[in-house]
mmCIF file of C-alpha atoms in Angstrom:
data_model
loop_
_atom_site.group_PDB
_atom_site.id
_atom_site.type_symbol
_atom_site.label_atom_id
_atom_site.label_comp_id
_atom_site.label_asym_id
_atom_site.label_seq_id
_atom_site.Cartn_x
_atom_site.Cartn_y
_atom_site.Cartn_z
ATOM 1 C CA UNK A 1 0.000 0.000 0.000
ATOM 2 C CA UNK A 2 2.864 2.381 0.811
ATOM 3 C CA UNK A 3 4.313 1.836 -2.652
ATOM 4 C CA UNK A 4 0.981 2.741 -4.271
ATOM 5 C CA UNK A 5 0.585 5.912 -2.179
ATOM 6 C CA UNK A 6 4.198 6.871 -2.851
ATOM 7 C CA UNK A 7 3.751 6.349 -6.590
ATOM 8 C CA UNK A 8 0.549 8.424 -6.662
ATOM 9 C CA UNK A 9 2.162 11.364 -4.868
ATOM 10 C CA UNK A 10 5.580 11.125 -6.522
ATOM 11 C CA UNK A 11 4.013 10.642 -9.928
ATOM 12 C CA UNK A 12 2.388 14.078 -9.768
ATOM 13 C CA UNK A 13 5.673 15.836 -8.953
ATOM 14 C CA UNK A 14 6.421 16.800 -12.567
ATOM 15 C CA UNK A 15 2.990 18.403 -12.949
ATOM 16 C CA UNK A 16 3.355 20.567 -9.839
ATOM 17 C CA UNK A 17 6.967 21.416 -10.671
ATOM 18 C CA UNK A 18 5.960 22.618 -14.123
ATOM 19 C CA UNK A 19 3.264 24.847 -12.609
ATOM 20 C CA UNK A 20 5.620 26.218 -9.942
ATOM 21 C CA UNK A 21 8.211 27.070 -12.602
ATOM 22 C CA UNK A 22 5.733 29.525 -14.135
ATOM 23 C CA UNK A 23 6.566 31.986 -11.360
ATOM 24 C CA UNK A 24 9.743 30.681 -9.715
ATOM 25 C CA UNK A 25 13.241 29.856 -10.906
ATOM 26 C CA UNK A 26 14.499 26.237 -10.681
ATOM 27 C CA UNK A 27 16.596 27.012 -7.600
ATOM 28 C CA UNK A 28 13.709 28.848 -5.955
ATOM 29 C CA UNK A 29 11.462 25.841 -6.514
ATOM 30 C CA UNK A 30 14.121 23.617 -4.953
ATOM 31 C CA UNK A 31 14.503 25.908 -1.931
ATOM 32 C CA UNK A 32 10.740 26.122 -1.345
ATOM 33 C CA UNK A 33 10.366 22.332 -1.617
ATOM 34 C CA UNK A 34 13.121 21.668 0.885
ATOM 35 C CA UNK A 35 12.179 24.416 3.355
ATOM 36 C CA UNK A 36 8.424 23.821 3.550
ATOM 37 C CA UNK A 37 8.969 20.062 3.486
ATOM 38 C CA UNK A 38 11.461 20.330 6.343
ATOM 39 C CA UNK A 39 8.981 22.411 8.358
ATOM 40 C CA UNK A 40 6.204 19.842 7.898
ATOM 41 C CA UNK A 41 8.385 16.883 8.861
ATOM 42 C CA UNK A 42 9.986 18.681 11.815
ATOM 43 C CA UNK A 43 6.538 19.463 13.249
ATOM 44 C CA UNK A 44 5.479 15.842 12.653
ATOM 45 C CA UNK A 45 8.674 14.606 14.298
ATOM 46 C CA UNK A 46 8.125 16.480 17.565
ATOM 47 C CA UNK A 47 4.346 15.978 17.485
ATOM 48 C CA UNK A 48 4.886 12.201 17.561
ATOM 49 C CA UNK A 49 7.228 12.410 20.536
ATOM 50 C CA UNK A 50 10.467 11.983 18.606
ATOM 51 C CA UNK A 51 13.386 14.368 18.412
ATOM 52 C CA UNK A 52 15.981 15.322 15.839
ATOM 53 C CA UNK A 53 19.040 13.053 15.537
ATOM 54 C CA UNK A 54 21.994 13.779 17.782
ATOM 55 C CA UNK A 55 25.683 13.278 17.153
ATOM 56 C CA UNK A 56 28.165 14.648 14.630
ATOM 57 C CA UNK A 57 28.588 11.347 12.785
ATOM 58 C CA UNK A 58 24.917 10.887 11.964
ATOM 59 C CA UNK A 59 24.607 14.535 10.876
ATOM 60 C CA UNK A 60 27.569 14.101 8.512
ATOM 61 C CA UNK A 61 25.778 11.175 6.899
ATOM 62 C CA UNK A 62 22.540 13.179 6.776
ATOM 63 C CA UNK A 63 24.297 16.080 5.029
ATOM 64 C CA UNK A 64 25.714 13.776 2.345
ATOM 65 C CA UNK A 65 22.328 12.097 1.841
ATOM 66 C CA UNK A 66 20.593 15.499 1.687
ATOM 67 C CA UNK A 67 22.882 16.622 -1.109
ATOM 68 C CA UNK A 68 22.385 13.523 -3.263
ATOM 69 C CA UNK A 69 18.721 12.840 -2.461
ATOM 70 C CA UNK A 70 17.251 16.331 -2.186
ATOM 71 C CA UNK A 71 19.262 19.432 -3.033
ATOM 72 C CA UNK A 72 21.006 18.151 -6.177
ATOM 73 C CA UNK A 73 18.233 16.083 -7.853
ATOM 74 C CA UNK A 74 15.514 18.655 -7.077
ATOM 75 C CA UNK A 75 17.596 21.329 -8.789
ATOM 76 C CA UNK A 76 18.486 19.050 -11.719
ATOM 77 C CA UNK A 77 14.857 18.071 -12.325
ATOM 78 C CA UNK A 78 13.768 21.709 -12.249
ATOM 79 C CA UNK A 79 16.501 22.631 -14.718
ATOM 80 C CA UNK A 80 15.798 19.694 -17.004
ATOM 81 C CA UNK A 81 12.071 20.334 -17.199
ATOM 82 C CA UNK A 82 12.715 23.681 -18.816
ATOM 83 C CA UNK A 83 13.838 22.048 -22.081
ATOM 84 C CA UNK A 84 12.941 18.328 -22.001
ATOM 85 C CA UNK A 85 9.516 17.010 -22.985
ATOM 86 C CA UNK A 86 7.618 14.618 -20.757
ATOM 87 C CA UNK A 87 8.315 11.529 -22.880
ATOM 88 C CA UNK A 88 12.081 11.654 -22.708
ATOM 89 C CA UNK A 89 11.985 12.913 -19.108
ATOM 90 C CA UNK A 90 9.868 9.925 -18.077
ATOM 91 C CA UNK A 91 12.265 7.408 -19.601
ATOM 92 C CA UNK A 92 15.343 9.086 -18.112
ATOM 93 C CA UNK A 93 13.726 9.346 -14.679
ATOM 94 C CA UNK A 94 12.807 5.659 -14.719
ATOM 95 C CA UNK A 95 16.481 4.611 -14.884
ATOM 96 C CA UNK A 96 16.797 5.046 -11.091
ATOM 97 C CA UNK A 97 16.038 1.351 -10.316
ATOM 98 C CA UNK A 98 18.677 0.242 -12.831
ATOM 99 C CA UNK A 99 21.284 2.569 -11.316
ATOM 100 C CA UNK A 100 20.300 1.278 -7.871
ATOM 101 C CA UNK A 101 20.838 -2.361 -8.837
ATOM 102 C CA UNK A 102 24.208 -1.596 -10.430
ATOM 103 C CA UNK A 103 25.384 0.263 -7.333
ATOM 104 C CA UNK A 104 24.065 -2.461 -5.062
ATOM 105 C CA UNK A 105 25.921 -5.162 -6.962
ATOM 106 C CA UNK A 106 29.166 -3.149 -7.002
ATOM 107 C CA UNK A 107 28.987 -2.287 -3.306
ATOM 108 C CA UNK A 108 27.731 -5.706 -2.213
ATOM 109 C CA UNK A 109 24.472 -4.476 -0.679
ATOM 110 C CA UNK A 110 22.369 -6.138 -3.419
ATOM 111 C CA UNK A 111 22.832 -9.749 -2.402
ATOM 112 C CA UNK A 112 20.836 -12.644 -3.746
ATOM 113 C CA UNK A 113 19.199 -10.808 -6.655
ATOM 114 C CA UNK A 114 16.874 -13.485 -7.999
ATOM 115 C CA UNK A 115 16.384 -13.886 -11.762
ATOM 116 C CA UNK A 116 12.666 -13.153 -11.408
ATOM 117 C CA UNK A 117 13.430 -9.858 -9.691
ATOM 118 C CA UNK A 118 16.010 -8.872 -12.307
ATOM 119 C CA UNK A 119 13.477 -9.707 -15.020
ATOM 120 C CA UNK A 120 10.981 -7.457 -13.240
ATOM 121 C CA UNK A 121 13.430 -4.554 -13.249
ATOM 122 C CA UNK A 122 14.120 -4.953 -16.960
ATOM 123 C CA UNK A 123 10.415 -5.324 -17.760
ATOM 124 C CA UNK A 124 9.606 -2.189 -15.783
ATOM 125 C CA UNK A 125 12.077 -0.153 -17.800
ATOM 126 C CA UNK A 126 10.881 -1.677 -21.074
ATOM 127 C CA UNK A 127 7.295 -0.791 -20.210
ATOM 128 C CA UNK A 128 8.295 2.803 -19.493
ATOM 129 C CA UNK A 129 10.001 3.048 -22.881
ATOM 130 C CA UNK A 130 6.857 1.717 -24.588
ATOM 131 C CA UNK A 131 4.668 4.265 -22.773
ATOM 132 C CA UNK A 132 6.722 7.313 -23.675
ATOM 133 C CA UNK A 133 8.123 6.139 -27.043
ATOM 134 C CA UNK A 134 11.194 8.409 -26.972
ATOM 135 C CA UNK A 135 11.954 7.530 -30.613
ATOM 136 C CA UNK A 136 9.075 9.847 -31.498
ATOM 137 C CA UNK A 137 10.992 12.804 -30.039
ATOM 138 C CA UNK A 138 12.915 14.894 -32.556
ATOM 139 C CA UNK A 139 16.204 16.590 -31.798
ATOM 140 C CA UNK A 140 19.399 15.680 -30.022
ATOM 141 C CA UNK A 141 19.675 15.046 -26.295
ATOM 142 C CA UNK A 142 20.812 18.280 -24.675
ATOM 143 C CA UNK A 143 21.765 19.559 -21.258
ATOM 144 C CA UNK A 144 18.202 19.234 -19.975
ATOM 145 C CA UNK A 145 18.139 15.504 -20.667
ATOM 146 C CA UNK A 146 21.561 15.051 -19.085
ATOM 147 C CA UNK A 147 20.334 16.931 -16.014
ATOM 148 C CA UNK A 148 17.367 14.569 -15.586
ATOM 149 C CA UNK A 149 19.549 11.506 -16.160
ATOM 150 C CA UNK A 150 21.947 12.848 -13.538
ATOM 151 C CA UNK A 151 19.066 13.348 -11.107
ATOM 152 C CA UNK A 152 17.915 9.752 -11.596
ATOM 153 C CA UNK A 153 21.447 8.524 -10.901
ATOM 154 C CA UNK A 154 21.836 10.677 -7.789
ATOM 155 C CA UNK A 155 18.603 9.220 -6.383
ATOM 156 C CA UNK A 156 20.120 5.755 -6.724
ATOM 157 C CA UNK A 157 23.335 6.906 -5.019
ATOM 158 C CA UNK A 158 21.318 8.504 -2.220
ATOM 159 C CA UNK A 159 19.042 5.513 -1.620
ATOM 160 C CA UNK A 160 22.030 3.181 -1.428
ATOM 161 C CA UNK A 161 23.910 5.550 0.888
ATOM 162 C CA UNK A 162 20.897 5.999 3.154
ATOM 163 C CA UNK A 163 20.428 2.249 3.350
ATOM 164 C CA UNK A 164 24.067 1.682 4.305
ATOM 165 C CA UNK A 165 24.637 4.521 6.782
ATOM 166 C CA UNK A 166 21.365 5.828 8.241
ATOM 167 C CA UNK A 167 18.484 3.363 8.464
ATOM 168 C CA UNK A 168 18.181 0.490 10.968
ATOM 169 C CA UNK A 169 20.549 2.168 13.411
ATOM 170 C CA UNK A 170 18.081 3.145 16.096
ATOM 171 C CA UNK A 171 16.968 6.555 14.812
ATOM 172 C CA UNK A 172 13.271 6.728 13.828
ATOM 173 C CA UNK A 173 12.735 7.352 10.130
ATOM 174 C CA UNK A 174 10.599 10.420 10.844
ATOM 175 C CA UNK A 175 13.589 11.966 12.620
ATOM 176 C CA UNK A 176 15.932 11.079 9.770
ATOM 177 C CA UNK A 177 13.639 12.408 7.056
ATOM 178 C CA UNK A 178 13.011 15.679 8.931
ATOM 179 C CA UNK A 179 16.713 16.213 9.606
ATOM 180 C CA UNK A 180 17.645 15.427 6.016
ATOM 181 C CA UNK A 181 15.258 18.024 4.590
ATOM 182 C CA UNK A 182 16.569 20.567 7.127
ATOM 183 C CA UNK A 183 20.083 19.856 5.850
ATOM 184 C CA UNK A 184 18.894 20.086 2.246
ATOM 185 C CA UNK A 185 17.325 23.482 2.999
ATOM 186 C CA UNK A 186 20.664 24.726 4.302
ATOM 187 C CA UNK A 187 22.538 23.406 1.271
ATOM 188 C CA UNK A 188 20.068 25.049 -1.111
ATOM 189 C CA UNK A 189 20.136 28.347 0.799
ATOM 190 C CA UNK A 190 23.891 28.540 0.270
ATOM 191 C CA UNK A 191 23.311 28.337 -3.491
ATOM 192 C CA UNK A 192 20.534 30.949 -3.623
ATOM 193 C CA UNK A 193 22.856 33.901 -4.452
ATOM 194 C CA UNK A 194 23.932 32.050 -7.619
ATOM 195 C CA UNK A 195 20.545 31.548 -9.233
ATOM 196 C CA UNK A 196 17.784 32.072 -6.732
ATOM 197 C CA UNK A 197 17.469 35.824 -6.359
ATOM 198 C CA UNK A 198 15.470 36.524 -9.521
ATOM 199 C CA UNK A 199 12.139 38.289 -9.240
ATOM 200 C CA UNK A 200 9.166 35.993 -8.661
ATOM 201 C CA UNK A 201 5.570 35.920 -9.851
ATOM 202 C CA UNK A 202 3.639 34.388 -6.910
ATOM 203 C CA UNK A 203 0.262 33.986 -8.557
ATOM 204 C CA UNK A 204 -2.406 31.654 -7.078
ATOM 205 C CA UNK A 205 -1.445 28.757 -9.339
ATOM 206 C CA UNK A 206 2.226 29.075 -8.489
ATOM 207 C CA UNK A 207 1.535 29.280 -4.748
ATOM 208 C CA UNK A 208 -0.786 26.255 -4.747
ATOM 209 C CA UNK A 209 1.684 24.264 -6.831
ATOM 210 C CA UNK A 210 4.553 25.182 -4.488
ATOM 211 C CA UNK A 211 2.606 24.145 -1.382
ATOM 212 C CA UNK A 212 1.396 20.848 -2.842
ATOM 213 C CA UNK A 213 4.875 20.125 -4.193
ATOM 214 C CA UNK A 214 6.396 20.788 -0.765
ATOM 215 C CA UNK A 215 3.879 19.097 1.542
ATOM 216 C CA UNK A 216 2.728 16.086 -0.486
ATOM 217 C CA UNK A 217 5.351 15.530 -3.178
ATOM 218 C CA UNK A 218 8.340 16.253 -0.944
ATOM 219 C CA UNK A 219 7.650 15.829 2.791
ATOM 220 C CA UNK A 220 5.175 12.951 2.553
ATOM 221 C CA UNK A 221 6.869 11.074 -0.274
ATOM 222 C CA UNK A 222 10.305 11.495 1.265
ATOM 223 C CA UNK A 223 9.225 10.013 4.586
ATOM 224 C CA UNK A 224 7.514 7.098 2.808
ATOM 225 C CA UNK A 225 10.708 6.546 0.809
ATOM 226 C CA UNK A 226 12.722 6.390 4.026
ATOM 227 C CA UNK A 227 10.303 3.837 5.467
ATOM 228 C CA UNK A 228 10.597 1.607 2.391
ATOM 229 C CA UNK A 229 14.412 1.838 2.400
ATOM 230 C CA UNK A 230 14.334 0.948 6.094
ATOM 231 C CA UNK A 231 12.015 -2.038 5.678
ATOM 232 C CA UNK A 232 12.809 -3.365 2.193
ATOM 233 C CA UNK A 233 16.056 -1.850 0.918
ATOM 234 C CA UNK A 234 17.234 0.773 -1.563
ATOM 235 C CA UNK A 235 16.256 -1.030 -4.771
ATOM 236 C CA UNK A 236 12.692 -1.614 -3.545
ATOM 237 C CA UNK A 237 12.360 2.126 -2.974
ATOM 238 C CA UNK A 238 13.831 2.904 -6.391
ATOM 239 C CA UNK A 239 11.401 0.533 -8.149
ATOM 240 C CA UNK A 240 8.623 3.033 -7.394
ATOM 241 C CA UNK A 241 10.115 5.048 -10.251
ATOM 242 C CA UNK A 242 8.608 2.563 -12.709
ATOM 243 C CA UNK A 243 5.101 3.358 -11.465
ATOM 244 C CA UNK A 244 5.508 7.102 -12.000
ATOM 245 C CA UNK A 245 4.755 7.052 -15.752
ATOM 246 C CA UNK A 246 1.623 5.000 -15.087
ATOM 247 C CA UNK A 247 0.437 7.617 -12.601
ATOM 248 C CA UNK A 248 1.323 10.532 -14.864
ATOM 249 C CA UNK A 249 -0.510 8.985 -17.821
ATOM 250 C CA UNK A 250 -3.627 8.288 -15.763
ATOM 251 C CA UNK A 251 -3.567 11.836 -14.383
ATOM 252 C CA UNK A 252 -3.373 13.151 -17.927
ATOM 253 C CA UNK A 253 -6.401 11.091 -18.961
ATOM 254 C CA UNK A 254 -8.524 11.870 -15.891
ATOM 255 C CA UNK A 255 -7.556 15.507 -15.273
ATOM 256 C CA UNK A 256 -6.604 16.797 -18.708
ATOM 257 C CA UNK A 257 -8.736 14.539 -20.901
ATOM 258 C CA UNK A 258 -5.738 13.236 -22.827
ATOM 259 C CA UNK A 259 -6.072 10.311 -25.253
ATOM 260 C CA UNK A 260 -5.143 6.826 -24.028
ATOM 261 C CA UNK A 261 -3.678 4.800 -26.903
ATOM 262 C CA UNK A 262 -3.255 1.043 -27.163
ATOM 263 C CA UNK A 263 0.526 1.431 -27.017
ATOM 264 C CA UNK A 264 0.283 3.273 -23.695
ATOM 265 C CA UNK A 265 -2.087 0.671 -22.244
ATOM 266 C CA UNK A 266 0.344 -2.091 -23.284
ATOM 267 C CA UNK A 267 3.260 -0.221 -21.709
ATOM 268 C CA UNK A 268 1.336 0.275 -18.467
ATOM 269 C CA UNK A 269 0.532 -3.433 -18.329
ATOM 270 C CA UNK A 270 4.199 -4.332 -18.832
ATOM 271 C CA UNK A 271 5.236 -1.890 -16.090
ATOM 272 C CA UNK A 272 2.736 -3.355 -13.628
ATOM 273 C CA UNK A 273 3.903 -6.909 -14.365
ATOM 274 C CA UNK A 274 7.521 -5.839 -13.940
ATOM 275 C CA UNK A 275 6.858 -4.141 -10.606
ATOM 276 C CA UNK A 276 4.929 -7.198 -9.454
ATOM 277 C CA UNK A 277 7.901 -9.436 -10.273
ATOM 278 C CA UNK A 278 10.319 -7.205 -8.361
ATOM 279 C CA UNK A 279 8.172 -7.657 -5.253
ATOM 280 C CA UNK A 280 7.535 -11.379 -5.735
ATOM 281 C CA UNK A 281 8.152 -13.765 -2.847
ATOM 282 C CA UNK A 282 8.687 -10.879 -0.461
ATOM 283 C CA UNK A 283 12.293 -10.507 -1.615
ATOM 284 C CA UNK A 284 14.139 -7.735 0.153
ATOM 285 C CA UNK A 285 17.515 -6.152 -0.438
ATOM 286 C CA UNK A 286 17.825 -4.654 3.004
ATOM 287 C CA UNK A 287 20.970 -5.719 4.783
ATOM 288 C CA UNK A 288 20.656 -7.089 8.319
ATOM 289 C CA UNK A 289 20.123 -4.531 11.042
ATOM 290 C CA UNK A 290 23.027 -3.904 13.410
ATOM 291 C CA UNK A 291 22.802 -5.598 16.775
ATOM 292 C CA UNK A 292 20.597 -3.593 19.098
ATOM 293 C CA UNK A 293 19.115 -1.428 16.347
ATOM 294 C CA UNK A 294 15.409 -1.373 15.597
ATOM 295 C CA UNK A 295 14.325 -2.844 12.293
ATOM 296 C CA UNK A 296 11.621 -0.214 11.914
ATOM 297 C CA UNK A 297 10.133 2.573 13.927
ATOM 298 C CA UNK A 298 8.888 1.408 17.301
ATOM 299 C CA UNK A 299 5.210 0.815 17.783
ATOM 300 C CA UNK A 300 5.206 1.184 21.545
ATOM 301 C CA UNK A 301 6.385 3.799 24.011
ATOM 302 C CA UNK A 302 9.231 1.563 25.127
ATOM 303 C CA UNK A 303 10.362 1.068 21.545
ATOM 304 C CA UNK A 304 10.268 4.808 20.915
ATOM 305 C CA UNK A 305 12.337 5.533 24.035
ATOM 306 C CA UNK A 306 14.900 2.936 23.010
ATOM 307 C CA UNK A 307 15.155 4.428 19.538
ATOM 308 C CA UNK A 308 15.683 7.939 20.891
ATOM 309 C CA UNK A 309 18.307 6.720 23.336
ATOM 310 C CA UNK A 310 20.273 5.133 20.500
ATOM 311 C CA UNK A 311 20.093 8.183 18.203
ATOM 312 C CA UNK A 312 23.700 9.276 18.466
#
């Protein structure tokens, strides 16, 4: 269920980003996403009785993860969407699961990758290609496409890094996700003098898009991503990327009245089969939790207290 909710929210990100870019620069959109998202998660963190992580080591890891998972890809996606059409952007964005598998195999965190799961990953990518048919796009691949491809790769790096250094070490995921967006806000603020001081046009559409993008497509989706990395591993979280084109196509049909062709229906079916195969038999890529660390957020007061005590 979490994967479905995450796909629904994450899949609408491109729509809200495009609307926000009508009145904000790419860096301004990134800063708003990180700042408002950090505020929402920080309030949620303290409202649920947790606290922010403590200790220099964990904050160093959080800063690295914030750069690769938030500040850098958010900016790259905003830049790329200025020149890249949705078809090519969708295919490039869906390479995150492939990058994640490659990194996992190289680093040794992707152990026991079953043939059925690998087939699911390849099918998911093939289905995305069928949906968007990038061969129908004229023109050479430019900087915008490279920016989106880079963003997809940095997500894979971030998910793998988060899985190896942050999750299953006693700190609740709500605390980690809040702290990471706080760090991302700081990183983006440092860059604002470079490209974030342009005049803005805060019309109603831009404001609504910025709020939805920050609260639902950033804060909520980011925390759900952390939970999936914690419980199932980095590749399982990255596989959600295959469901994004399905969501975006359905939104186009329902909201914008766009035409649904047979090719798109076939591609969606292939994607769904591929995602189903990646989650077959309950396979997980998560490495074992360290001794004494919680495998997920505690569900009792005692578990919560133990998690906070271990958050160093």
